[in-house]
Amino acid sequence: MQPYDKLLLENKAWAHQKVEQDPDYFNRLAHLQTPDFLWIGCSDSRVPANEITNTQPGEIFVHRNVANLVIHTDVNLLSVLDYAVSHLKVKHVIVCGHYGCGGIKAAMTSHDYKQVLNMWLRNIKDVYRLYSEELDAIEDEEKRADRLVELNVKEQVQHLAKTSIIQRAWKHEQRPQLHGWVYGLSNGLIKPVFEMDENTQIDPLYTYDDL
Ligand code: CO
């Protein structure tokens, strides 16, 4: 048996169990997707969105990448955001980072991870630079990395607010609310660290007037 065969076997068992509990389960899901939440999380295998929030298929629209970044030239993320906000009409967008994030720690070193990783991590280095005074004052390396995880989440939520996608939805539909959360690998708990909604003032330089 190949390692991936276990996944296929488990999938069969899972599908069977679901139908046994609720014969209409897949029929219902196949015809309807009305999630209230968009989750932008880290690709880290220890932070599965549905599992840590005890939600079911159909409840959360998910995008994950290394260190949960919102980058304005990332067509992948922006497509997910646009679809979730403009078409699925999600009420909440959650950026969820996690303590002990390998992407965050990597960005704090001078190690050459070669392109393309250097390009990606560069975005986190820019967040560090923005808050370098606060971060440099934290002596403990682990604590400094954890604080950068929190600040990174805050920064990515602000990036969301700078998109015309979010600004248009705020203006016309007073949603979605934006949330910055951090998940603790050591205790399984999520800590909310930042929030924005349609009433939050943002830098006029980043606002669009023809939404
Ligand atoms: Co991570």
Tab-separated table of C-alpha atoms and ligand atoms in Angstrom:
chain	number	residue	atom	x	y	z
A	1	MET	CA	0.000	0.000	0.000
A	2	GLN	CA	1.312	3.453	-0.939
A	3	PRO	CA	1.098	6.236	1.680
A	4	TYR	CA	-1.488	8.065	-0.425
A	5	ASP	CA	-3.690	4.969	-0.551
A	6	LYS	CA	-4.475	5.621	3.107
A	7	LEU	CA	-6.003	8.955	2.123
A	8	LEU	CA	-8.225	7.326	-0.489
A	9	LEU	CA	-9.316	4.595	1.911
A	10	GLU	CA	-10.070	7.099	4.651
A	11	ASN	CA	-12.007	9.178	2.152
A	12	LYS	CA	-14.226	6.182	1.305
A	13	ALA	CA	-14.847	5.500	4.977
A	14	TRP	CA	-15.630	9.160	5.651
A	15	ALA	CA	-18.092	9.490	2.740
A	16	HIS	CA	-19.777	6.274	3.836
A	17	GLN	CA	-20.089	7.490	7.416
A	18	LYS	CA	-21.517	10.854	6.355
A	19	VAL	CA	-24.246	9.222	4.260
A	20	GLU	CA	-25.047	6.838	7.068
A	21	GLN	CA	-25.550	9.734	9.473
A	22	ASP	CA	-27.411	11.901	6.962
A	23	PRO	CA	-28.509	10.335	3.640
A	24	ASP	CA	-29.084	13.775	2.054
A	25	TYR	CA	-25.683	15.188	3.121
A	26	PHE	CA	-23.855	15.272	-0.232
A	27	ASN	CA	-26.970	15.988	-2.239
A	28	ARG	CA	-27.533	19.134	-0.192
A	29	LEU	CA	-23.906	20.303	-0.378
A	30	ALA	CA	-23.673	19.669	-4.115
A	31	HIS	CA	-26.438	22.182	-4.769
A	32	LEU	CA	-25.600	24.892	-2.307
A	33	GLN	CA	-22.607	26.872	-1.132
A	34	THR	CA	-23.444	29.817	1.093
A	35	PRO	CA	-20.486	30.271	3.431
A	36	ASP	CA	-20.496	33.325	5.699
A	37	PHE	CA	-16.727	33.285	6.065
A	38	LEU	CA	-13.637	33.633	3.908
A	39	TRP	CA	-10.557	32.247	5.633
A	40	ILE	CA	-7.099	33.360	4.580
A	41	GLY	CA	-4.692	31.147	6.481
A	42	CYS	CA	-1.205	29.701	6.450
A	43	SER	CA	-0.538	26.567	4.370
A	44	ASP	CA	0.948	24.935	7.487
A	45	SER	CA	-0.558	21.442	7.816
A	46	ARG	CA	-1.184	22.000	11.526
A	47	VAL	CA	-3.706	24.800	10.945
A	48	PRO	CA	-6.679	23.306	9.058
A	49	ALA	CA	-9.458	25.933	8.973
A	50	ASN	CA	-12.450	23.614	9.325
A	51	GLU	CA	-10.982	21.418	12.000
A	52	ILE	CA	-9.812	24.129	14.407
A	53	THR	CA	-13.132	25.982	14.140
A	54	ASN	CA	-15.207	22.792	14.240
A	55	THR	CA	-17.009	23.781	11.038
A	56	GLN	CA	-18.399	21.591	8.267
A	57	PRO	CA	-17.896	21.567	4.490
A	58	GLY	CA	-19.901	24.478	3.072
A	59	GLU	CA	-19.285	26.825	5.989
A	60	ILE	CA	-15.914	28.416	5.186
A	61	PHE	CA	-14.427	29.489	1.844
A	62	VAL	CA	-10.683	28.945	2.164
A	63	HIS	CA	-7.465	30.360	0.729
A	64	ARG	CA	-4.114	29.384	2.189
A	65	ASN	CA	-0.541	30.370	1.389
A	66	VAL	CA	2.808	30.574	3.180
A	67	ALA	CA	2.383	32.922	6.180
A	68	ASN	CA	-1.153	34.017	5.181
A	69	LEU	CA	-0.142	36.979	3.056
A	70	VAL	CA	-2.416	39.381	1.177
A	71	ILE	CA	-0.392	40.677	-1.754
A	72	HIS	CA	-1.888	43.110	-4.221
A	73	THR	CA	-0.371	41.455	-7.264
A	74	ASP	CA	-1.443	37.935	-6.245
A	75	VAL	CA	-4.092	37.061	-8.821
A	76	ASN	CA	-4.839	33.821	-7.007
A	77	LEU	CA	-5.702	35.487	-3.701
A	78	LEU	CA	-7.535	38.391	-5.351
A	79	SER	CA	-9.689	35.999	-7.388
A	80	VAL	CA	-10.646	34.125	-4.227
A	81	LEU	CA	-11.349	37.412	-2.427
A	82	ASP	CA	-13.437	38.802	-5.290
A	83	TYR	CA	-15.471	35.635	-5.655
A	84	ALA	CA	-16.062	35.319	-1.912
A	85	VAL	CA	-16.965	38.978	-1.369
A	86	SER	CA	-18.729	39.938	-4.619
A	87	HIS	CA	-20.493	36.660	-5.429
A	88	LEU	CA	-20.745	34.507	-2.310
A	89	LYS	CA	-21.383	37.667	-0.256
A	90	VAL	CA	-19.419	36.511	2.776
A	91	LYS	CA	-20.021	38.514	5.947
A	92	HIS	CA	-16.573	38.032	7.427
A	93	VAL	CA	-13.038	37.756	6.077
A	94	ILE	CA	-10.593	36.226	8.518
A	95	VAL	CA	-6.816	36.374	8.172
A	96	CYS	CA	-5.527	33.713	10.539
A	97	GLY	CA	-1.834	33.422	11.293
A	98	HIS	CA	-0.271	31.104	13.832
A	99	TYR	CA	2.448	31.274	16.443
A	100	GLY	CA	5.549	29.321	15.467
A	101	CYS	CA	5.004	30.088	11.770
A	102	GLY	CA	7.956	28.818	9.721
A	103	GLY	CA	7.444	31.481	7.041
A	104	ILE	CA	7.648	34.267	9.609
A	105	LYS	CA	10.758	32.774	11.231
A	106	ALA	CA	12.427	32.297	7.844
A	107	ALA	CA	11.824	35.934	6.931
A	108	MET	CA	13.638	36.995	10.129
A	109	THR	CA	16.869	35.319	9.020
A	110	SER	CA	19.411	36.346	6.387
A	111	HIS	CA	19.319	32.897	4.819
A	112	ASP	CA	19.067	32.762	1.030
A	113	TYR	CA	16.041	30.568	0.297
A	114	LYS	CA	16.538	31.249	-3.434
A	115	GLN	CA	13.835	32.537	-5.689
A	116	VAL	CA	10.813	32.093	-5.545
A	117	LEU	CA	10.774	31.818	-1.737
A	118	ASN	CA	12.951	34.911	-1.322
A	119	MET	CA	10.361	36.892	-3.278
A	120	TRP	CA	7.547	35.672	-1.071
A	121	LEU	CA	9.373	36.139	2.246
A	122	ARG	CA	10.417	39.624	1.202
A	123	ASN	CA	6.845	40.738	1.927
A	124	ILE	CA	7.249	39.650	5.549
A	125	LYS	CA	10.592	41.439	5.823
A	126	ASP	CA	8.758	44.603	4.767
A	127	VAL	CA	6.293	44.098	7.637
A	128	TYR	CA	9.231	43.683	10.033
A	129	ARG	CA	10.748	46.933	8.771
A	130	LEU	CA	7.482	48.792	9.448
A	131	TYR	CA	7.538	47.687	13.085
A	132	SER	CA	11.303	47.281	13.557
A	133	GLU	CA	11.481	49.622	16.540
A	134	GLU	CA	8.981	47.561	18.539
A	135	LEU	CA	10.334	44.222	17.347
A	136	ASP	CA	14.019	44.979	17.859
A	137	ALA	CA	13.259	45.838	21.493
A	138	ILE	CA	12.041	42.263	22.174
A	139	GLU	CA	15.099	40.295	23.269
A	140	ASP	CA	13.667	36.787	23.279
A	141	GLU	CA	13.790	35.493	19.705
A	142	GLU	CA	10.680	33.308	20.036
A	143	LYS	CA	8.661	36.179	21.519
A	144	ARG	CA	9.878	38.514	18.776
A	145	ALA	CA	8.740	36.023	16.110
A	146	ASP	CA	5.359	35.631	17.833
A	147	ARG	CA	4.875	39.390	17.894
A	148	LEU	CA	5.750	39.554	14.189
A	149	VAL	CA	3.082	36.887	13.583
A	150	GLU	CA	0.517	39.212	15.213
A	151	LEU	CA	1.742	42.323	13.399
A	152	ASN	CA	1.816	40.440	10.096
A	153	VAL	CA	-1.831	39.469	10.518
A	154	LYS	CA	-2.717	43.082	11.280
A	155	GLU	CA	-0.825	44.266	8.210
A	156	GLN	CA	-2.501	41.712	5.921
A	157	VAL	CA	-5.954	42.760	7.161
A	158	GLN	CA	-5.022	46.344	6.301
A	159	HIS	CA	-3.975	45.157	2.849
A	160	LEU	CA	-7.471	43.725	2.396
A	161	ALA	CA	-8.991	47.101	3.273
A	162	LYS	CA	-6.868	48.741	0.573
A	163	THR	CA	-8.495	46.681	-2.191
A	164	SER	CA	-11.366	48.099	-4.246
A	165	ILE	CA	-13.090	44.721	-3.731
A	166	ILE	CA	-13.473	45.332	0.012
A	167	GLN	CA	-14.074	49.067	-0.321
A	168	ARG	CA	-16.893	48.506	-2.844
A	169	ALA	CA	-18.612	45.961	-0.580
A	170	TRP	CA	-18.217	48.262	2.422
A	171	LYS	CA	-19.743	51.179	0.546
A	172	HIS	CA	-22.723	49.375	-0.977
A	173	GLU	CA	-23.432	46.531	1.422
A	174	GLN	CA	-21.771	47.421	4.762
A	175	ARG	CA	-19.904	44.138	4.832
A	176	PRO	CA	-17.665	42.193	5.263
A	177	GLN	CA	-16.093	42.636	8.642
A	178	LEU	CA	-12.342	41.955	8.556
A	179	HIS	CA	-10.667	39.976	11.329
A	180	GLY	CA	-7.034	39.287	12.210
A	181	TRP	CA	-6.605	36.150	14.302
A	182	VAL	CA	-3.643	34.148	15.562
A	183	TYR	CA	-3.847	30.429	16.287
A	184	GLY	CA	-1.750	28.859	19.022
A	185	LEU	CA	-0.155	25.563	17.974
A	186	SER	CA	0.588	24.731	21.606
A	187	ASN	CA	-2.936	25.136	23.012
A	188	GLY	CA	-5.249	25.048	19.989
A	189	LEU	CA	-6.754	28.427	20.843
A	190	ILE	CA	-7.382	31.350	18.485
A	191	LYS	CA	-6.614	34.870	19.699
A	192	PRO	CA	-8.315	37.785	17.908
A	193	VAL	CA	-5.762	40.593	17.471
A	194	PHE	CA	-7.234	43.080	14.993
A	195	GLU	CA	-10.504	44.140	13.368
A	196	MET	CA	-11.749	46.483	10.658
A	197	ASP	CA	-15.188	47.220	9.224
A	198	GLU	CA	-16.886	49.738	6.947
A	199	ASN	CA	-16.619	52.431	9.629
A	200	THR	CA	-12.844	52.179	9.926
A	201	GLN	CA	-10.990	55.164	8.518
A	202	ILE	CA	-8.211	54.243	6.131
A	203	ASP	CA	-5.447	56.347	4.625
A	204	PRO	CA	-7.024	58.511	1.856
A	205	LEU	CA	-4.093	57.605	-0.367
A	206	TYR	CA	-5.532	54.079	-0.599
A	207	THR	CA	-9.237	54.909	-0.944
A	208	TYR	CA	-11.127	54.778	-4.248
A	209	ASP	CA	-13.794	57.397	-4.939
A	210	ASP	CA	-15.532	55.794	-7.923
A	211	LEU	CA	-16.636	52.507	-6.415
B	1	CO	CO	2.807	29.293	8.973
